[in-house]
């Protein structure tokens, strides 16, 4: 097993990887940009190296500096997390050349599945249904226009290099195509350093269902069941769950088999995700392989009792995958909510600034994967994801209740977050009854405004704070003379 | 003691009295008897109508941030709010002609040039922060009077990007 | 289902019950003593009633006031937690008379199993092996002396009403008997309001293994597998786990069957625990039934994916137990550490005072059931338990690593706690290899002293804080000019 | 700048210099170059020999409480420590004759009376707090000079319970 791993990422996923390493007795080296010297992943690592300026291209996408940092620190392996260099096969190859283990698939398999167009060609050899689409990234507007006509509108613009909704745009009519392609290319460039995009038939009212896979270097491969990630805003997943409320045993078996077949056919190793769209007739289409750990991996971990990040590290170090398909089981239900620094009442504008105070939810079945703390300053340079809140429950309904309670216990003060919005999604009748399609948000959450059920209490607290604060020292209140509280007993028991 | 708080676009009057260790509060035209205390500097326990509430409070940038049961309130005193908002993009009146950056970020695209005619809803510029693009659209039809920034430029929240001039003929009532 | 429940307890278990109620949409009424107005369970409840003075007999053991509080608040049921009135059959009966549902077994079954002497008599009808001991609580020293002689030294003094190690004393020789009986009686009186004690044969070098059971009012009963709780200090469990590292399938089946037989024979309903001692030859002896939720219930919850507190409430409300024995499964391994306000380097003296700052451990598979917060003041009136740290891992070894990391992340400043001690138990070779006998602590942890591996860092931090604090404002440091930190990048990369 | 810290029974000298943004520290006869900063008032990040440490710090009752990787340190300046300990039961010298309450609690039992002769190890009294009993034993053989409390009495930490007098004949060297 490795003695030291460099983590080429930031935020909650870097923290998640550090936790896994610590439990495996592996020392961790964090890298950071100049804007991230106070980031949680830096504070939690054993060592830290600042690799460049705030812009991702200067730091988290800067292969030279990251490899240099690995060399200096004596790391034996690099965990890329998700995003940034995670699906960059050139980076994976360069790690290999420098004698570093890249914790992910090999560069060839990564290149194959990462090129969505090439991978569809490969997979045509096996019986995995794919969505009609372009055979290669488009080179000119004319080419896009012709392909779109052939595929038939509506079409989806997708980044060749990417995932996570970055670079994805719908064009419903020929008139929308140019702007959608341009926007997709810009976002793809910013997010992945590669502006290639292609077109695909847009399946309407689908569910997004994906299968987690694990494959070692000894020919063993399993799937670890599905996640449904249909609740998306602008093609960005915001709530994920496992199992899918739509799934039945037959469909699960067929899709799981397809996922493992994809892994085997592409020679894929380590953890990955095979994404599908499923239409209302339970027909499923292969979408793409995400060649990395995913944001939503915790729901699989909670439902199946596996530790995917530890398995990534074990597989990369050459260990055998000891999980057997027949022994894997789903138990209960897990949900994940992504907590973003966005203002849902104001067009989801990114919210920057200092988190003056925060408090994570706690309790049985509640897990928080977080990259923030009280006093942390959210900067403009990176993804607005602050943390992920994951809950497990015996049934889907108990998981939903628990999530609502956990969200209502989540305190982040100083910036707007998506917490109140997520609470309203979680309590929506269509969500509760499992009517989760990818158009859920568009259909059910138009013109969202924040509830103000506790406005009076908030006004009271603000006003009273000024009174109490003028009396109390800066530190916590302690042995105050007669606090209003001290009348509680008499007040209740006396019935006054 | 009366305080006027601004919450979003609304103003709320709160009258606060302290009496026999309790607070009497008049807000939204109703009276409440409240017991309250600070558990820690950021945590207030309130009892309203026999019911306990936990309010978490922080102050910064002249505002109070309060979280109760997952709801998030930003409160400020009207004077401070006016000062904070001075120059930030407004949906009303004059502000509709001034296109400002809604957040710190970089200007990805300027879609118009000076003297261009624009129609309500036209995309004038795109600003990017946290890898998300935000389009800025014309709230009124008019003519571009001034473009104050260049593509690629870094801007602060509230920074003026484009100034419009309403077309004399197309003037609408709010 | 109930609309409102009163929780007749305090500390972490009251908080645990409040969480369950909130997720079930049940309003909660906390009761507290005058010393507990700032306790976490009070702050987290929907309503709170102060029922009396700090001494337990005046408040948490004060049936009149608690029943009065239930009446005033309109609660339909009372959850007693553990300790205090939880195993008081008179209280259970009085609840029934007042039309309140007592969330626990019925008074008759409780009386039967609570009287350890009577329950042994009942169980002699079924084939459950018991430890030789007195048939009734002793009335005079002479009686104790005669019984001890008959049973054979060493003997164990045990409280008739109690559990949790309170009132338990060993007498190895006749000379020790009087003091042990007296101490046991005093502790029993203080803890349970009942000074009856009896004697039992002391099994040497046993393991303490118990089975969680659930039984409804419709004749359904299951066991939810075992917990091993052999790591005890002065007969007080400090670390618990599930599964037991000693258990095999055959023994598990036999002991589980015995546990369910005990439940059926005694007419027991709701959640309970059947405790056994197991000797080195895998011979097991029935010890007693704990007629309540137990401190260590979370390890069972994490390994079996059940929510025992919610089941208590559902069963009490008349719902059917839908868990089937054949569907219940153990997955992975869970450990619990009890975090006490005691100074392990100083004879485990209770530590009182203010918690100036605290931070709970977080991350995948980590659960904290806590009754404290930053600013909380630990008083002298109640059990020194502050919180419980529970972790789950794929194997026992991964759970142990996770627990060590979680303990090392647990920050409680202002009072001494057992955290450093627990870390040393968790890393002891005998613990890691599963050599867990009830004499583990006595044998392996004599004259414990705290490690000082980070003394230099602590001295540095204390000294530097004075320097930095004199420069920085009271609030969090923000945009300081040139912090030492800002040289990190250059310093590492430049190799200086 | 030199500071002497008390940790348990030990004294440690720490010499602190600040140089080019780093701290140079001499402790336990070794020199360390340390980078450090306060992340929040209770959280210090330290870098010692390339390795990062998180130290959590709080102050109260004249002491500093520090937690690093699960280890808990209580530091005080010797003068303050002397003041804090004044009168608390000591294992050495005079203190051995003064039996004091080790924590706040109630006196459950007094096993001796004035003028009783006691032997080293004898249980003299039992104090209870948090439902746990703690026995107080004679550190030396001697005679009970004074019993200062009654059974059932509430006592504070450090309160004198029993005073012994060493027997002239049985005097031992420490």
PDB file of N, CA and C in Angstrom, chain A residues 418-490:
ATOM      1  N   UNK A 418     -28.369  27.047  -1.312  1.00  0.00           N
ATOM      2  CA  UNK A 418     -29.534  26.394  -1.889  1.00  0.00           C
ATOM      3  C   UNK A 418     -30.350  25.600  -0.865  1.00  0.00           C
ATOM      4  N   UNK A 419     -29.985  25.699   0.408  1.00  0.00           N
ATOM      5  CA  UNK A 419     -30.665  24.882   1.426  1.00  0.00           C
ATOM      6  C   UNK A 419     -32.195  25.070   1.430  1.00  0.00           C
ATOM      7  N   UNK A 420     -32.699  26.305   1.463  1.00  0.00           N
ATOM      8  CA  UNK A 420     -34.172  26.446   1.514  1.00  0.00           C
ATOM      9  C   UNK A 420     -34.845  25.885   0.255  1.00  0.00           C
ATOM     10  N   UNK A 421     -34.179  26.040  -0.866  1.00  0.00           N
ATOM     11  CA  UNK A 421     -34.704  25.518  -2.129  1.00  0.00           C
ATOM     12  C   UNK A 421     -34.788  23.995  -2.089  1.00  0.00           C
ATOM     13  N   UNK A 422     -33.725  23.374  -1.609  1.00  0.00           N
ATOM     14  CA  UNK A 422     -33.687  21.915  -1.520  1.00  0.00           C
ATOM     15  C   UNK A 422     -34.790  21.387  -0.606  1.00  0.00           C
ATOM     16  N   UNK A 423     -35.060  22.115   0.481  1.00  0.00           N
ATOM     17  CA  UNK A 423     -36.134  21.690   1.387  1.00  0.00           C
ATOM     18  C   UNK A 423     -37.467  21.656   0.653  1.00  0.00           C
ATOM     19  N   UNK A 424     -37.681  22.629  -0.224  1.00  0.00           N
ATOM     20  CA  UNK A 424     -38.944  22.660  -0.952  1.00  0.00           C
ATOM     21  C   UNK A 424     -39.017  21.552  -2.004  1.00  0.00           C
ATOM     22  N   UNK A 425     -37.885  21.206  -2.606  1.00  0.00           N
ATOM     23  CA  UNK A 425     -37.891  20.063  -3.527  1.00  0.00           C
ATOM     24  C   UNK A 425     -38.232  18.792  -2.761  1.00  0.00           C
ATOM     25  N   UNK A 426     -37.582  18.632  -1.609  1.00  0.00           N
ATOM     26  CA  UNK A 426     -37.737  17.397  -0.826  1.00  0.00           C
ATOM     27  C   UNK A 426     -39.162  17.185  -0.324  1.00  0.00           C
ATOM     28  N   UNK A 427     -39.911  18.262  -0.169  1.00  0.00           N
ATOM     29  CA  UNK A 427     -41.273  18.127   0.357  1.00  0.00           C
ATOM     30  C   UNK A 427     -42.310  18.237  -0.759  1.00  0.00           C
ATOM     31  N   UNK A 428     -41.851  18.302  -1.995  1.00  0.00           N
ATOM     32  CA  UNK A 428     -42.807  18.401  -3.113  1.00  0.00           C
ATOM     33  C   UNK A 428     -43.487  17.046  -3.332  1.00  0.00           C
ATOM     34  N   UNK A 429     -44.798  17.038  -3.513  1.00  0.00           N
ATOM     35  CA  UNK A 429     -45.516  15.757  -3.674  1.00  0.00           C
ATOM     36  C   UNK A 429     -44.947  14.888  -4.798  1.00  0.00           C
ATOM     37  N   UNK A 430     -44.547  15.492  -5.909  1.00  0.00           N
ATOM     38  CA  UNK A 430     -43.984  14.700  -7.004  1.00  0.00           C
ATOM     39  C   UNK A 430     -42.665  14.054  -6.606  1.00  0.00           C
ATOM     40  N   UNK A 431     -41.881  14.750  -5.812  1.00  0.00           N
ATOM     41  CA  UNK A 431     -40.629  14.134  -5.362  1.00  0.00           C
ATOM     42  C   UNK A 431     -40.934  12.988  -4.407  1.00  0.00           C
ATOM     43  N   UNK A 432     -41.836  13.240  -3.469  1.00  0.00           N
ATOM     44  CA  UNK A 432     -42.151  12.233  -2.459  1.00  0.00           C
ATOM     45  C   UNK A 432     -42.737  10.976  -3.091  1.00  0.00           C
ATOM     46  N   UNK A 433     -43.471  11.142  -4.196  1.00  0.00           N
ATOM     47  CA  UNK A 433     -44.067   9.968  -4.833  1.00  0.00           C
ATOM     48  C   UNK A 433     -43.146   9.373  -5.903  1.00  0.00           C
ATOM     49  N   UNK A 434     -41.926   9.881  -6.000  1.00  0.00           N
ATOM     50  CA  UNK A 434     -40.963   9.276  -6.916  1.00  0.00           C
ATOM     51  C   UNK A 434     -41.131   9.692  -8.358  1.00  0.00           C
ATOM     52  N   UNK A 435     -41.886  10.731  -8.605  1.00  0.00           N
ATOM     53  CA  UNK A 435     -42.022  11.218  -9.986  1.00  0.00           C
ATOM     54  C   UNK A 435     -40.834  12.112 -10.314  1.00  0.00           C
ATOM     55  N   UNK A 436     -39.706  11.452 -10.462  1.00  0.00           N
ATOM     56  CA  UNK A 436     -38.452  12.199 -10.644  1.00  0.00           C
ATOM     57  C   UNK A 436     -38.005  12.073 -12.088  1.00  0.00           C
ATOM     58  N   UNK A 437     -38.279  13.089 -12.857  1.00  0.00           N
ATOM     59  CA  UNK A 437     -37.799  13.152 -14.235  1.00  0.00           C
ATOM     60  C   UNK A 437     -36.795  14.297 -14.314  1.00  0.00           C
ATOM     61  N   UNK A 438     -36.042  14.306 -15.394  1.00  0.00           N
ATOM     62  CA  UNK A 438     -35.013  15.350 -15.480  1.00  0.00           C
ATOM     63  C   UNK A 438     -35.628  16.740 -15.670  1.00  0.00           C
ATOM     64  N   UNK A 439     -36.926  16.789 -15.983  1.00  0.00           N
ATOM     65  CA  UNK A 439     -37.551  18.111 -16.084  1.00  0.00           C
ATOM     66  C   UNK A 439     -38.259  18.514 -14.793  1.00  0.00           C
ATOM     67  N   UNK A 440     -37.986  17.772 -13.715  1.00  0.00           N
ATOM     68  CA  UNK A 440     -38.668  18.030 -12.447  1.00  0.00           C
ATOM     69  C   UNK A 440     -38.583  19.497 -12.030  1.00  0.00           C
ATOM     70  N   UNK A 441     -37.382  20.035 -12.054  1.00  0.00           N
ATOM     71  CA  UNK A 441     -37.155  21.395 -11.567  1.00  0.00           C
ATOM     72  C   UNK A 441     -37.897  22.405 -12.450  1.00  0.00           C
ATOM     73  N   UNK A 442     -37.721  22.225 -13.744  1.00  0.00           N
ATOM     74  CA  UNK A 442     -38.351  23.134 -14.694  1.00  0.00           C
ATOM     75  C   UNK A 442     -39.869  23.118 -14.522  1.00  0.00           C
ATOM     76  N   UNK A 443     -40.405  21.912 -14.305  1.00  0.00           N
ATOM     77  CA  UNK A 443     -41.857  21.743 -14.240  1.00  0.00           C
ATOM     78  C   UNK A 443     -42.420  22.175 -12.889  1.00  0.00           C
ATOM     79  N   UNK A 444     -41.715  21.786 -11.801  1.00  0.00           N
ATOM     80  CA  UNK A 444     -42.308  21.960 -10.474  1.00  0.00           C
ATOM     81  C   UNK A 444     -41.802  23.166  -9.703  1.00  0.00           C
ATOM     82  N   UNK A 445     -40.706  23.728 -10.112  1.00  0.00           N
ATOM     83  CA  UNK A 445     -40.108  24.784  -9.305  1.00  0.00           C
ATOM     84  C   UNK A 445     -39.901  26.062 -10.123  1.00  0.00           C
ATOM     85  N   UNK A 446     -40.928  26.512 -10.836  1.00  0.00           N
ATOM     86  CA  UNK A 446     -40.726  27.753 -11.584  1.00  0.00           C
ATOM     87  C   UNK A 446     -40.748  28.914 -10.599  1.00  0.00           C
ATOM     88  N   UNK A 447     -40.107  29.994 -10.841  1.00  0.00           N
ATOM     89  CA  UNK A 447     -40.221  31.195 -10.003  1.00  0.00           C
ATOM     90  C   UNK A 447     -40.245  30.891  -8.523  1.00  0.00           C
ATOM     91  N   UNK A 448     -39.242  30.194  -8.041  1.00  0.00           N
ATOM     92  CA  UNK A 448     -39.216  29.847  -6.629  1.00  0.00           C
ATOM     93  C   UNK A 448     -38.977  31.078  -5.768  1.00  0.00           C
ATOM     94  N   UNK A 449     -39.710  31.177  -4.681  1.00  0.00           N
ATOM     95  CA  UNK A 449     -39.394  32.200  -3.684  1.00  0.00           C
ATOM     96  C   UNK A 449     -39.286  31.525  -2.318  1.00  0.00           C
ATOM     97  N   UNK A 450     -38.508  32.141  -1.461  1.00  0.00           N
ATOM     98  CA  UNK A 450     -38.266  31.545  -0.148  1.00  0.00           C
ATOM     99  C   UNK A 450     -39.500  31.671   0.724  1.00  0.00           C
ATOM    100  N   UNK A 451     -39.803  30.616   1.448  1.00  0.00           N
ATOM    101  CA  UNK A 451     -40.844  30.674   2.483  1.00  0.00           C
ATOM    102  C   UNK A 451     -40.376  31.602   3.588  1.00  0.00           C
ATOM    103  N   UNK A 452     -41.338  32.212   4.239  1.00  0.00           N
ATOM    104  CA  UNK A 452     -40.965  33.047   5.389  1.00  0.00           C
ATOM    105  C   UNK A 452     -41.785  32.644   6.601  1.00  0.00           C
ATOM    106  N   UNK A 453     -41.797  31.377   6.900  1.00  0.00           N
ATOM    107  CA  UNK A 453     -42.615  30.878   8.009  1.00  0.00           C
ATOM    108  C   UNK A 453     -42.120  31.352   9.363  1.00  0.00           C
ATOM    109  N   UNK A 454     -40.842  31.706   9.451  1.00  0.00           N
ATOM    110  CA  UNK A 454     -40.296  32.082  10.750  1.00  0.00           C
ATOM    111  C   UNK A 454     -39.827  33.535  10.757  1.00  0.00           C
ATOM    112  N   UNK A 455     -40.511  34.328   9.941  1.00  0.00           N
ATOM    113  CA  UNK A 455     -40.131  35.733   9.837  1.00  0.00           C
ATOM    114  C   UNK A 455     -40.269  36.465  11.172  1.00  0.00           C
ATOM    115  N   UNK A 456     -41.362  36.206  11.876  1.00  0.00           N
ATOM    116  CA  UNK A 456     -41.558  36.892  13.160  1.00  0.00           C
ATOM    117  C   UNK A 456     -40.440  36.527  14.124  1.00  0.00           C
ATOM    118  N   UNK A 457     -40.105  35.239  14.164  1.00  0.00           N
ATOM    119  CA  UNK A 457     -39.035  34.799  15.059  1.00  0.00           C
ATOM    120  C   UNK A 457     -37.697  35.432  14.649  1.00  0.00           C
ATOM    121  N   UNK A 458     -37.485  35.567  13.342  1.00  0.00           N
ATOM    122  CA  UNK A 458     -36.234  36.166  12.879  1.00  0.00           C
ATOM    123  C   UNK A 458     -36.169  37.643  13.255  1.00  0.00           C
ATOM    124  N   UNK A 459     -37.280  38.338  13.056  1.00  0.00           N
ATOM    125  CA  UNK A 459     -37.317  39.754  13.436  1.00  0.00           C
ATOM    126  C   UNK A 459     -37.107  39.907  14.940  1.00  0.00           C
ATOM    127  N   UNK A 460     -37.753  39.030  15.702  1.00  0.00           N
ATOM    128  CA  UNK A 460     -37.605  39.085  17.154  1.00  0.00           C
ATOM    129  C   UNK A 460     -36.152  38.826  17.547  1.00  0.00           C
ATOM    130  N   UNK A 461     -35.560  37.810  16.949  1.00  0.00           N
ATOM    131  CA  UNK A 461     -34.177  37.460  17.302  1.00  0.00           C
ATOM    132  C   UNK A 461     -33.232  38.619  16.996  1.00  0.00           C
ATOM    133  N   UNK A 462     -33.428  39.243  15.833  1.00  0.00           N
ATOM    134  CA  UNK A 462     -32.551  40.360  15.452  1.00  0.00           C
ATOM    135  C   UNK A 462     -32.684  41.501  16.447  1.00  0.00           C
ATOM    136  N   UNK A 463     -33.921  41.802  16.823  1.00  0.00           N
ATOM    137  CA  UNK A 463     -34.150  42.928  17.734  1.00  0.00           C
ATOM    138  C   UNK A 463     -33.665  42.614  19.136  1.00  0.00           C
ATOM    139  N   UNK A 464     -33.953  41.402  19.582  1.00  0.00           N
ATOM    140  CA  UNK A 464     -33.575  41.034  20.948  1.00  0.00           C
ATOM    141  C   UNK A 464     -32.059  40.908  21.070  1.00  0.00           C
ATOM    142  N   UNK A 465     -31.429  40.434  20.010  1.00  0.00           N
ATOM    143  CA  UNK A 465     -29.968  40.278  20.070  1.00  0.00           C
ATOM    144  C   UNK A 465     -29.296  41.591  20.442  1.00  0.00           C
ATOM    145  N   UNK A 466     -29.769  42.679  19.846  1.00  0.00           N
ATOM    146  CA  UNK A 466     -29.165  43.974  20.147  1.00  0.00           C
ATOM    147  C   UNK A 466     -29.296  44.309  21.628  1.00  0.00           C
ATOM    148  N   UNK A 467     -30.429  43.940  22.200  1.00  0.00           N
ATOM    149  CA  UNK A 467     -30.655  44.212  23.623  1.00  0.00           C
ATOM    150  C   UNK A 467     -29.767  43.318  24.483  1.00  0.00           C
ATOM    151  N   UNK A 468     -29.800  42.021  24.188  1.00  0.00           N
ATOM    152  CA  UNK A 468     -29.022  41.082  25.004  1.00  0.00           C
ATOM    153  C   UNK A 468     -27.522  41.296  24.828  1.00  0.00           C
ATOM    154  N   UNK A 469     -27.116  41.586  23.602  1.00  0.00           N
ATOM    155  CA  UNK A 469     -25.690  41.717  23.324  1.00  0.00           C
ATOM    156  C   UNK A 469     -25.110  42.911  24.071  1.00  0.00           C
ATOM    157  N   UNK A 470     -25.925  43.959  24.235  1.00  0.00           N
ATOM    158  CA  UNK A 470     -25.418  45.141  24.932  1.00  0.00           C
ATOM    159  C   UNK A 470     -25.189  44.841  26.411  1.00  0.00           C
ATOM    160  N   UNK A 471     -25.813  43.781  26.902  1.00  0.00           N
ATOM    161  CA  UNK A 471     -25.674  43.420  28.311  1.00  0.00           C
ATOM    162  C   UNK A 471     -24.601  42.376  28.537  1.00  0.00           C
ATOM    163  N   UNK A 472     -24.357  41.592  27.502  1.00  0.00           N
ATOM    164  CA  UNK A 472     -23.525  40.423  27.716  1.00  0.00           C
ATOM    165  C   UNK A 472     -22.137  40.659  27.141  1.00  0.00           C
ATOM    166  N   UNK A 473     -21.159  39.997  27.723  1.00  0.00           N
ATOM    167  CA  UNK A 473     -19.806  40.136  27.197  1.00  0.00           C
ATOM    168  C   UNK A 473     -19.693  39.417  25.853  1.00  0.00           C
ATOM    169  N   UNK A 474     -18.547  39.577  25.212  1.00  0.00           N
ATOM    170  CA  UNK A 474     -18.362  38.979  23.884  1.00  0.00           C
ATOM    171  C   UNK A 474     -18.407  37.458  23.939  1.00  0.00           C
ATOM    172  N   UNK A 475     -17.956  36.900  25.052  1.00  0.00           N
ATOM    173  CA  UNK A 475     -17.930  35.444  25.173  1.00  0.00           C
ATOM    174  C   UNK A 475     -19.317  34.878  25.398  1.00  0.00           C
ATOM    175  N   UNK A 476     -19.431  33.558  25.463  1.00  0.00           N
ATOM    176  CA  UNK A 476     -20.725  32.957  25.717  1.00  0.00           C
ATOM    177  C   UNK A 476     -21.318  33.450  27.042  1.00  0.00           C
ATOM    178  N   UNK A 477     -22.614  33.532  27.071  1.00  0.00           N
ATOM    179  CA  UNK A 477     -23.302  33.973  28.285  1.00  0.00           C
ATOM    180  C   UNK A 477     -23.092  32.941  29.380  1.00  0.00           C
ATOM    181  N   UNK A 478     -22.819  33.410  30.549  1.00  0.00           N
ATOM    182  CA  UNK A 478     -22.479  32.471  31.623  1.00  0.00           C
ATOM    183  C   UNK A 478     -22.964  33.038  32.941  1.00  0.00           C
ATOM    184  N   UNK A 479     -23.719  32.236  33.624  1.00  0.00           N
ATOM    185  CA  UNK A 479     -24.177  32.639  34.950  1.00  0.00           C
ATOM    186  C   UNK A 479     -24.688  34.077  34.977  1.00  0.00           C
ATOM    187  N   UNK A 480     -25.484  34.441  33.972  1.00  0.00           N
ATOM    188  CA  UNK A 480     -26.087  35.754  34.015  1.00  0.00           C
ATOM    189  C   UNK A 480     -27.015  35.778  35.214  1.00  0.00           C
ATOM    190  N   UNK A 481     -27.290  36.956  35.710  1.00  0.00           N
ATOM    191  CA  UNK A 481     -28.090  37.064  36.929  1.00  0.00           C
ATOM    192  C   UNK A 481     -29.405  36.325  36.766  1.00  0.00           C
ATOM    193  N   UNK A 482     -30.434  37.024  36.366  1.00  0.00           N
ATOM    194  CA  UNK A 482     -31.721  36.387  36.141  1.00  0.00           C
ATOM    195  C   UNK A 482     -32.007  36.489  34.647  1.00  0.00           C
ATOM    196  N   UNK A 483     -31.803  35.397  33.936  1.00  0.00           N
ATOM    197  CA  UNK A 483     -32.086  35.437  32.515  1.00  0.00           C
ATOM    198  C   UNK A 483     -33.565  35.183  32.331  1.00  0.00           C
ATOM    199  N   UNK A 484     -34.127  35.660  31.246  1.00  0.00           N
ATOM    200  CA  UNK A 484     -35.561  35.447  31.028  1.00  0.00           C
ATOM    201  C   UNK A 484     -35.887  33.959  31.077  1.00  0.00           C
ATOM    202  N   UNK A 485     -34.936  33.165  30.663  1.00  0.00           N
ATOM    203  CA  UNK A 485     -35.106  31.735  30.636  1.00  0.00           C
ATOM    204  C   UNK A 485     -35.474  31.167  31.992  1.00  0.00           C
ATOM    205  N   UNK A 486     -34.917  31.766  33.009  1.00  0.00           N
ATOM    206  CA  UNK A 486     -35.059  31.167  34.334  1.00  0.00           C
ATOM    207  C   UNK A 486     -36.487  31.172  34.839  1.00  0.00           C
ATOM    208  N   UNK A 487     -37.372  31.776  34.103  1.00  0.00           N
ATOM    209  CA  UNK A 487     -38.767  31.739  34.528  1.00  0.00           C
ATOM    210  C   UNK A 487     -39.507  30.599  33.842  1.00  0.00           C
ATOM    211  N   UNK A 488     -38.802  29.871  32.997  1.00  0.00           N
ATOM    212  CA  UNK A 488     -39.462  28.837  32.203  1.00  0.00           C
ATOM    213  C   UNK A 488     -40.280  27.872  33.036  1.00  0.00           C
ATOM    214  N   UNK A 489     -39.647  27.344  34.087  1.00  0.00           N
ATOM    215  CA  UNK A 489     -40.324  26.313  34.867  1.00  0.00           C
ATOM    216  C   UNK A 489     -41.629  26.818  35.424  1.00  0.00           C
ATOM    217  N   UNK A 490     -41.527  27.861  36.174  1.00  0.00           N
ATOM    218  CA  UNK A 490     -42.697  28.418  36.823  1.00  0.00           C
ATOM    219  C   UNK A 490     -43.754  28.772  35.789  1.00  0.00           C
TER     220      UNK A 490
END
